[in-house]
mmCIF file of C-alpha atoms in Angstrom:
data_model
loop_
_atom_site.group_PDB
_atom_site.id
_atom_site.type_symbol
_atom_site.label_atom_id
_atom_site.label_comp_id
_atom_site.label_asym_id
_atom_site.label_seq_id
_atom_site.Cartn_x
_atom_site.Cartn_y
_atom_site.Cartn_z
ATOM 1 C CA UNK N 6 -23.103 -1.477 8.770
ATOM 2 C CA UNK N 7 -23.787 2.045 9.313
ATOM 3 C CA UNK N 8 -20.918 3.386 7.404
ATOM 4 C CA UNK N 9 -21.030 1.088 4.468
ATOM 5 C CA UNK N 10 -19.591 3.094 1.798
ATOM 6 C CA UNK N 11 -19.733 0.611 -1.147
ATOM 7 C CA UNK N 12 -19.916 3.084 -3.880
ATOM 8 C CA UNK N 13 -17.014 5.340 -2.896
ATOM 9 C CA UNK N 14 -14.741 2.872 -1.986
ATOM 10 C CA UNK N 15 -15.499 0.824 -5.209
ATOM 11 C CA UNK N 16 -14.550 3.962 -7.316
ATOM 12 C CA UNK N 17 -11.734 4.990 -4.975
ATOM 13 C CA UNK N 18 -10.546 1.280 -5.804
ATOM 14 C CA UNK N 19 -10.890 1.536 -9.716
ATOM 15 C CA UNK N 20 -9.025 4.678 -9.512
ATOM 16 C CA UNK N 21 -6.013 2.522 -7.466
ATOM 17 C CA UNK N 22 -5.929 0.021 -10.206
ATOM 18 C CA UNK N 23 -5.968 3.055 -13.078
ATOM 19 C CA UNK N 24 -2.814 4.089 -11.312
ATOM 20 C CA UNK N 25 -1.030 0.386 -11.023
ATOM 21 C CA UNK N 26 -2.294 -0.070 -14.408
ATOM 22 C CA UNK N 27 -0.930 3.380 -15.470
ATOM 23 C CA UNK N 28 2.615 2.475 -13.882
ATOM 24 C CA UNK N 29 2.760 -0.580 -15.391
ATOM 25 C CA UNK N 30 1.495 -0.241 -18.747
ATOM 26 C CA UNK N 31 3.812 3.105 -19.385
ATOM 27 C CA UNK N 32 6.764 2.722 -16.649
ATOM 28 C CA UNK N 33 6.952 -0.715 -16.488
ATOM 29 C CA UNK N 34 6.893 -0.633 -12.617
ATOM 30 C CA UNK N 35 4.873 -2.113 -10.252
ATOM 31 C CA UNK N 36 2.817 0.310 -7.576
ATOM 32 C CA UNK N 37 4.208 -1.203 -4.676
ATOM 33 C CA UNK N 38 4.283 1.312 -1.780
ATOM 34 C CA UNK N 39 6.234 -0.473 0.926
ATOM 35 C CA UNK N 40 8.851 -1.894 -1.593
ATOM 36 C CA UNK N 41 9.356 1.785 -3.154
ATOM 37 C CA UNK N 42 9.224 3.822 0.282
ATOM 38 C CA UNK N 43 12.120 1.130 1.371
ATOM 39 C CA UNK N 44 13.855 1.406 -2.075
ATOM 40 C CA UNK N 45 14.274 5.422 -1.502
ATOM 41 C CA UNK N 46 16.268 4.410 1.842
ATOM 42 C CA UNK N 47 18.976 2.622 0.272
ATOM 43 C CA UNK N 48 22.026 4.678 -0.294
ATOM 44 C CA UNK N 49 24.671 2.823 -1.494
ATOM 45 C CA UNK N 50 26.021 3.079 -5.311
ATOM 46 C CA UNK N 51 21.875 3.506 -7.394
ATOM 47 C CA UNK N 52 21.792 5.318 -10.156
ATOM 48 C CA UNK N 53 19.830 8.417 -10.197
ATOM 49 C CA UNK N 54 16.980 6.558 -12.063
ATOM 50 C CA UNK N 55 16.956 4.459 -8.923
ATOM 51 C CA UNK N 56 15.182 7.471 -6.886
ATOM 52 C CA UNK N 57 13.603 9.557 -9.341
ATOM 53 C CA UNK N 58 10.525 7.605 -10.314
ATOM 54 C CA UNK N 59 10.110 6.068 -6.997
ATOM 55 C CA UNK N 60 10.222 9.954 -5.409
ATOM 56 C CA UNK N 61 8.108 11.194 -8.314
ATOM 57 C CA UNK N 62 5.378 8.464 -7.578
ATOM 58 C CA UNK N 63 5.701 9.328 -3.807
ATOM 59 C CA UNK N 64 5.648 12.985 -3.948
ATOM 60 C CA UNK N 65 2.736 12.287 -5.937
ATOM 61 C CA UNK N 66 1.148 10.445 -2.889
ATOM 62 C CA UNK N 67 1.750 13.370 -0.881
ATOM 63 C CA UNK N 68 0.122 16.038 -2.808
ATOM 64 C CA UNK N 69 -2.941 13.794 -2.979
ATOM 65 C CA UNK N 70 -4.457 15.968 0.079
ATOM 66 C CA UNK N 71 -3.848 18.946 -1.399
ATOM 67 C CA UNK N 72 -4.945 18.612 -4.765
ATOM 68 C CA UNK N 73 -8.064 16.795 -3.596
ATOM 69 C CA UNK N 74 -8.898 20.107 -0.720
ATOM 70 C CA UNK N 75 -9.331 22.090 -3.899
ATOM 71 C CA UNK N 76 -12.654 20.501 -4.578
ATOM 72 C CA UNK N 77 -14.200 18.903 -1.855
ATOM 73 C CA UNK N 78 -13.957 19.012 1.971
ATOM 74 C CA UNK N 79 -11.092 16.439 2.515
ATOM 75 C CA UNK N 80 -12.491 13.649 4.876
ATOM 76 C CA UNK N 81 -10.764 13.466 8.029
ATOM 77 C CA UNK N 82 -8.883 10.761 9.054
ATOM 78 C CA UNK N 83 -9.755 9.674 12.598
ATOM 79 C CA UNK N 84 -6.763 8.487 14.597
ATOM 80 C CA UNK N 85 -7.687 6.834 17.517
ATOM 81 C CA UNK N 86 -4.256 5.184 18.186
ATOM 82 C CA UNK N 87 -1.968 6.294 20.864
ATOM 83 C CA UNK N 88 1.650 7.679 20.286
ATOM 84 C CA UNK N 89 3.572 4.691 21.566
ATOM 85 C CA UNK N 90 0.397 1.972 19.507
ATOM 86 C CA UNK N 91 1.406 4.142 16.680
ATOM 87 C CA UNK N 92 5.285 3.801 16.917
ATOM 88 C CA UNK N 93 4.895 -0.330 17.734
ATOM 89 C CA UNK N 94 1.993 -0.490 14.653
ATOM 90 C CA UNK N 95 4.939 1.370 12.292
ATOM 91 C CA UNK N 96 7.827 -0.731 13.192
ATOM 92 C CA UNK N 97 6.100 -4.109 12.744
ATOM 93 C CA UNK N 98 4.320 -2.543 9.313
ATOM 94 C CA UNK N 99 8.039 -1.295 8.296
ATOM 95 C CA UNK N 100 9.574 -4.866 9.202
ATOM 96 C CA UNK N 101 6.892 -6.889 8.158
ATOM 97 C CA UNK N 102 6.343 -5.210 4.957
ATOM 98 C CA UNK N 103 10.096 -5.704 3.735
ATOM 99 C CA UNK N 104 10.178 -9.145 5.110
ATOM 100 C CA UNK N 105 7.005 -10.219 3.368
ATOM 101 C CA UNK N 106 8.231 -8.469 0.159
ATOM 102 C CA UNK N 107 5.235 -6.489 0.033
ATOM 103 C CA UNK N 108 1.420 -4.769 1.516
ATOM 104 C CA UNK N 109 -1.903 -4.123 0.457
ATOM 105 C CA UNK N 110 -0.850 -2.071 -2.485
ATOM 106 C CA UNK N 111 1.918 -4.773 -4.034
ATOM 107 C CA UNK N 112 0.283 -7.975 -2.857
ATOM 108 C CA UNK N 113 -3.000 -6.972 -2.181
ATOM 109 C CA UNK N 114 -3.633 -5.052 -5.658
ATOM 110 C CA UNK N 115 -0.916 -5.911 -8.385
ATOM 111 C CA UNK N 116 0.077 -9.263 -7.039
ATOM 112 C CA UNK N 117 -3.671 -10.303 -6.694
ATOM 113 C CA UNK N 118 -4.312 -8.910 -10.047
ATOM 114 C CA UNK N 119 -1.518 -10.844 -11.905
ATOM 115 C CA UNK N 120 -2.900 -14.006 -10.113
ATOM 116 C CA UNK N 121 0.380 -14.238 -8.124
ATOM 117 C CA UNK N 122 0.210 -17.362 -5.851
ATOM 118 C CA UNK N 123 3.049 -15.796 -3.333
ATOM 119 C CA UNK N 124 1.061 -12.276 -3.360
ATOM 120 C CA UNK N 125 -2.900 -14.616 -2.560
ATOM 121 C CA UNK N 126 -0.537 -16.481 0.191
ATOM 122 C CA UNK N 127 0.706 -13.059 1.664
ATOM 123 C CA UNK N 128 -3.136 -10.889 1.628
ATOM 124 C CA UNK N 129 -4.101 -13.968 3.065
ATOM 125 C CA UNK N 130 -1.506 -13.644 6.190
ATOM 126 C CA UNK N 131 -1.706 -10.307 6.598
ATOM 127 C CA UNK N 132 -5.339 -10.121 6.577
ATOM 128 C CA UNK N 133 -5.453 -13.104 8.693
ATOM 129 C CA UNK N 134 -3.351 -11.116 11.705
ATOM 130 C CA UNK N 135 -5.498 -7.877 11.088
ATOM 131 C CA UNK N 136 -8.381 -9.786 11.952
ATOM 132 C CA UNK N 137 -7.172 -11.785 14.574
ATOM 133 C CA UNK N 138 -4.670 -8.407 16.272
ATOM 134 C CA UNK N 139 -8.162 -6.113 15.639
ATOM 135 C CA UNK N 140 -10.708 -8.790 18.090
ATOM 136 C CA UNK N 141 -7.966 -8.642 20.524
ATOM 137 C CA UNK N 142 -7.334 -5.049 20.380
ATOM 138 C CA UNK N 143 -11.132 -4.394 20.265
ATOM 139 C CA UNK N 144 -12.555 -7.370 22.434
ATOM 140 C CA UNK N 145 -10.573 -9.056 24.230
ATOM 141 C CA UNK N 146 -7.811 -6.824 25.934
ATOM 142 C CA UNK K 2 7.031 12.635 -20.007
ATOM 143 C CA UNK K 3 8.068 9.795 -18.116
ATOM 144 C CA UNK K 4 8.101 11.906 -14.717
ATOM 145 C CA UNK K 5 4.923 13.752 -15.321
ATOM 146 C CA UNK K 6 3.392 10.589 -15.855
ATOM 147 C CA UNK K 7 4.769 8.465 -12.704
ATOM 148 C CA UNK K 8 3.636 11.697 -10.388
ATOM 149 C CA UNK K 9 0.320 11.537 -12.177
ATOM 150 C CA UNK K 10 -0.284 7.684 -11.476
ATOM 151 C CA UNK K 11 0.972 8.625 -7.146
ATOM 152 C CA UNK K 12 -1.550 11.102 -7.485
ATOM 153 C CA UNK K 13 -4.254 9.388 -8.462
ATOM 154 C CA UNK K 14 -3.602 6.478 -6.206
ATOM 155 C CA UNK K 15 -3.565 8.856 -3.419
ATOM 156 C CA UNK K 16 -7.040 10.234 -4.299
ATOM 157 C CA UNK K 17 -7.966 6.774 -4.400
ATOM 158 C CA UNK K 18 -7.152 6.114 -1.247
ATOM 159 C CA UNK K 19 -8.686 9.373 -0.150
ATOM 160 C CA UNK K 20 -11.998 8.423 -2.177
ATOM 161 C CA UNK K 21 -12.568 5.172 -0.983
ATOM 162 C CA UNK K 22 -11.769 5.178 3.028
ATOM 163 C CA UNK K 23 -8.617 4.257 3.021
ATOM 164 C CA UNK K 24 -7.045 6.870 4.758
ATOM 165 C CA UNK K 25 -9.491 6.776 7.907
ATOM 166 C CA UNK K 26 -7.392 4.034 10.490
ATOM 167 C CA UNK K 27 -11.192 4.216 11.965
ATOM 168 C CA UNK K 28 -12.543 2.860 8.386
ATOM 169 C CA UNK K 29 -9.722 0.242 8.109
ATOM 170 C CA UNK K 30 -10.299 -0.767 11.876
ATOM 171 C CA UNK K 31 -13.899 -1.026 11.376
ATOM 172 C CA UNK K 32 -13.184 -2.730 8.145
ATOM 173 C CA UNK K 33 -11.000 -5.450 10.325
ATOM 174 C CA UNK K 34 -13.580 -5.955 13.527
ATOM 175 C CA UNK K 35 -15.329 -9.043 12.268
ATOM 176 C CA UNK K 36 -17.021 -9.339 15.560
ATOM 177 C CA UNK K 37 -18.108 -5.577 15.669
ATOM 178 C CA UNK K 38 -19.798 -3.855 13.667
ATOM 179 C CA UNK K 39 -18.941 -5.065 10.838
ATOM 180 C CA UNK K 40 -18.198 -2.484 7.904
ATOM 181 C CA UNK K 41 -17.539 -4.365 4.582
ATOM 182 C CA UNK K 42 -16.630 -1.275 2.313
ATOM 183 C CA UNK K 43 -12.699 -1.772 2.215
ATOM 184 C CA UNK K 44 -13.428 -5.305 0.214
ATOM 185 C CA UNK K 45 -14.994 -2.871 -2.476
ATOM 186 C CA UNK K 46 -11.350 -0.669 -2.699
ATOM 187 C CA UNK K 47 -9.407 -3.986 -3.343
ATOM 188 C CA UNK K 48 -12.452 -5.579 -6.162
ATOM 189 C CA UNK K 49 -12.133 -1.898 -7.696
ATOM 190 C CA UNK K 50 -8.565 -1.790 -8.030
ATOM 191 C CA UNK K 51 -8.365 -5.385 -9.188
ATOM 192 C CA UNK K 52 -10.918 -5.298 -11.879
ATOM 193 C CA UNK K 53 -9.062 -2.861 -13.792
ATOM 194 C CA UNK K 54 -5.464 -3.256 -12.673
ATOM 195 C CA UNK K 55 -5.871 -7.135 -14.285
ATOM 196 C CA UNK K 56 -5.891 -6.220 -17.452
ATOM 197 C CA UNK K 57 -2.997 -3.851 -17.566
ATOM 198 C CA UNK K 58 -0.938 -6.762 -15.818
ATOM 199 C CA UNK K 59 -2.384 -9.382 -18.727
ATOM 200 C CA UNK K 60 -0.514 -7.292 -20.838
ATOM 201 C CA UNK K 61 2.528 -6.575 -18.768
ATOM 202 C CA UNK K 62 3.035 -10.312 -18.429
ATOM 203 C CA UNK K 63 3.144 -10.713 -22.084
ATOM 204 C CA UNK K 64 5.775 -8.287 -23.146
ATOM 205 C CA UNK K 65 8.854 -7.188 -22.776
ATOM 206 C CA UNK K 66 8.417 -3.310 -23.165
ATOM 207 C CA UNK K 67 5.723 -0.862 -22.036
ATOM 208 C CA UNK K 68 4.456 1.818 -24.207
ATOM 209 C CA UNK K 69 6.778 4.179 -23.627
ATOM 210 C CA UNK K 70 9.356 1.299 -24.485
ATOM 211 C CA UNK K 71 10.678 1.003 -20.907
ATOM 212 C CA UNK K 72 11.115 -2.504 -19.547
ATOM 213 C CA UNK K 73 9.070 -4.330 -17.649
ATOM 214 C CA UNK K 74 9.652 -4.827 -14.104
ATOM 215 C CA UNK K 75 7.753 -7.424 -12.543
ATOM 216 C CA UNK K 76 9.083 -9.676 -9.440
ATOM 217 C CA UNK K 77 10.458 -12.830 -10.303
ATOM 218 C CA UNK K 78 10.141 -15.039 -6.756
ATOM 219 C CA UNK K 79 7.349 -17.345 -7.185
ATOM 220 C CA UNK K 80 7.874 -19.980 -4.282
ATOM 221 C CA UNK K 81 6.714 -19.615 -0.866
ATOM 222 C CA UNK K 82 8.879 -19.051 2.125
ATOM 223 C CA UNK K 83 8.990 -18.695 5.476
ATOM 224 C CA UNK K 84 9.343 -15.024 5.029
ATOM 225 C CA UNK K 85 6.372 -14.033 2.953
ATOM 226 C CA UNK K 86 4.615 -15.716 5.698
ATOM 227 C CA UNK K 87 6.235 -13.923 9.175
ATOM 228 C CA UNK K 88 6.736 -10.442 7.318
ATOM 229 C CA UNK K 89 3.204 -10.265 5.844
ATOM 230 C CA UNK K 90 1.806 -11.852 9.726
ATOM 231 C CA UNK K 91 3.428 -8.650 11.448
ATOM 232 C CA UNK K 92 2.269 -6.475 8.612
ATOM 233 C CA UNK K 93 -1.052 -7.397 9.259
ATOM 234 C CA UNK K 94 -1.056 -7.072 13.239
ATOM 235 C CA UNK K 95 0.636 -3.591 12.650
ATOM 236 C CA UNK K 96 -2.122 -2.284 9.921
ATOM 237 C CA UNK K 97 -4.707 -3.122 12.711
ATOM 238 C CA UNK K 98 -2.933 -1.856 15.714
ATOM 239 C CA UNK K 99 -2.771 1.716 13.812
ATOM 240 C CA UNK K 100 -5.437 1.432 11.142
ATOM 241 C CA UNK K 101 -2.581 2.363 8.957
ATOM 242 C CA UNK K 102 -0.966 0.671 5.690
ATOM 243 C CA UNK K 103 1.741 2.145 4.080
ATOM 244 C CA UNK K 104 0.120 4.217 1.239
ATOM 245 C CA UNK K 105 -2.869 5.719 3.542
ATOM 246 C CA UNK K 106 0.290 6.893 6.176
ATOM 247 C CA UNK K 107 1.967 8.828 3.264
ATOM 248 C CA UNK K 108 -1.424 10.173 2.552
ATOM 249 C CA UNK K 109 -2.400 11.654 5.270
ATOM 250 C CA UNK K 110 1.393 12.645 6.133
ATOM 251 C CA UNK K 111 0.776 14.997 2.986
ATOM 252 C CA UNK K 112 -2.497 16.063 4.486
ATOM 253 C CA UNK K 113 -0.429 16.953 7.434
ATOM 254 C CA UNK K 114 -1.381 15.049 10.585
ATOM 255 C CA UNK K 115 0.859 14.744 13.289
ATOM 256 C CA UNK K 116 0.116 11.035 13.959
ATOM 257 C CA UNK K 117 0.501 9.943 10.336
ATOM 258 C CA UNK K 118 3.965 11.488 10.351
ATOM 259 C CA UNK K 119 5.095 8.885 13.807
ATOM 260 C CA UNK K 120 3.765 6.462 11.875
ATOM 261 C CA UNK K 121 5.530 7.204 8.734
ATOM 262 C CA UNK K 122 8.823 7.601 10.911
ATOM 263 C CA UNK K 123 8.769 4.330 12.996
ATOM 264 C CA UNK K 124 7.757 2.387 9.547
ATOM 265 C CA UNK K 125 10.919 4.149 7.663
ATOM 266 C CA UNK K 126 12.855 2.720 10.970
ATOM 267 C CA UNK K 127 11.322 -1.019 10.406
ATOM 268 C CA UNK K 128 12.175 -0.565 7.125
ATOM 269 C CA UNK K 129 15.955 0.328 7.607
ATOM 270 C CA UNK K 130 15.847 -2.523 10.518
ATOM 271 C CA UNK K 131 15.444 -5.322 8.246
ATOM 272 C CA UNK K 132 17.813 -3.660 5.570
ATOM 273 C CA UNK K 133 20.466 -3.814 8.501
ATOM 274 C CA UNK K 134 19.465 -7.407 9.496
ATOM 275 C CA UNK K 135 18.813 -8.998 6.011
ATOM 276 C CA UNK K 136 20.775 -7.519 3.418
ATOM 277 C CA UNK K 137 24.259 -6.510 4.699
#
């Protein structure tokens, strides 16, 4: 437990549900990263409105790094993966996420926090395979 | 408004993530090996976000309009299928395999690593694969 961060991830977490809860509350959407990433790849007859907030929310994601750089050392995010683990690990996140309707943000966060039964049945599988994939990966192969 | 508002809420998810760990696979992984040593922090990110994020859905679910007087868009499916099941399974064998979910791998696409951004491609690909499969 030598890296037991319990403070900064427990205010990194509030500051994920001020941002569902800000979505929500004012845009009447729910912070669901998988289901709005996959949202922006369908092309066929959506209104503009059908991009802009999803685009917004994700440009937003992606200036994250930067704005946080301008006042503390951003903390580096070790990759240990290999090119072709990463490529397998994205296409099963991609397909599973769209099959299963959602990932740790939708499910995990809003669905959990609206006390949806489908959302506690889907953390529940998806944690269930990260623990069992993670002693294989780690243990066993 | 609206738009400065919905950039706003990505950003500060996105220094959440940052914040609490999220968006270091070796974190997640470590957060994942039971059997390891065993680093408990990521179950502190989820409590966080839940403890707030409740109450803004406790209101959600009881009206029709936010406070901007947008609708409300919450999902309507409530039974359990066979897909919930499967697609969250190979979600969850994916977010070990890279130490990746889908927000963190935008994340650190923005803070430019290479990896992130293979990631990021071959989940866009699963993403259009089951949009070919499913929904034509």
């Amino acid at each position: 437990m030598e890296n037991f961060t319990p403070i900064q991830s427990l205010i990194g977490g509030l500051l994920i549900g001020v941002s569902a809860s800000i979505l929500i509350l004012f845009i009447g959407k729910i912070a669901g990263i998988s289901g709005i990433v996959a949202s922006l790849l369908q092309f066929k007859n959506k209104p503009k409105e059908h991009y802009i907030w999803r685009g917004l929310f994700i440009a937003g994601l992606l200036a994250a790094s930067y704005v946080y750089k301008a006042f503390a050392p951003l903390p580096v995010s070790e990759i240990s993966a290999s090119t072709s683990t990463l490529i397998i690990a994205g296409l099963l996140v991609g397909f599973g996420t769209q099959m299963g309707s959602g990932c740790t943000s939708g499910h995990g966060v809003c669905g959990l926090s609206r006390l949806s039964l489908r959302s506690l049945v889907a953390t529940m599988c998806f944690m269930f395979t990260g623990f069992v994939v993670c002693y294989l990966m780690l243990h066993v192969v | 408004m609206k738009n400065i508002i919905t950039f706003s809420a990505g950003l500060i998810f996105g220094l959440g993530l940052i914040i609490s760990g999220m968006t270091n696979p070796t974190k997640v992984i470590g957060f994942l090996d039971l059997a390891g040593k065993w680093d408990p922090s990521l179950a502190f990110v989820m409590l966080g976000a839940i403890v707030v994020a409740f109450f803004a859905f406790r209101r959600a679910e009881a009206k029709t309009l936010t406070l901007l007087d947008e609708p409300i868009d919450l999902p309507a499916k409530t039974h359990m299928t066979k897909e919930l099941v499967i697609g969250s399974m190979l979600f969850g064998a994916g977010w070990a395999l890279a130490g990746f979910c889908p927000g963190p791998a935008i994340v650190a696409l923005g803070a430019g690593y290479e990896k992130a951004l293979i990631f990021v491609i071959a989940m866009l690909v699963g993403m259009a694969a089951h949009e070919y499969l499913y929904k034509k």
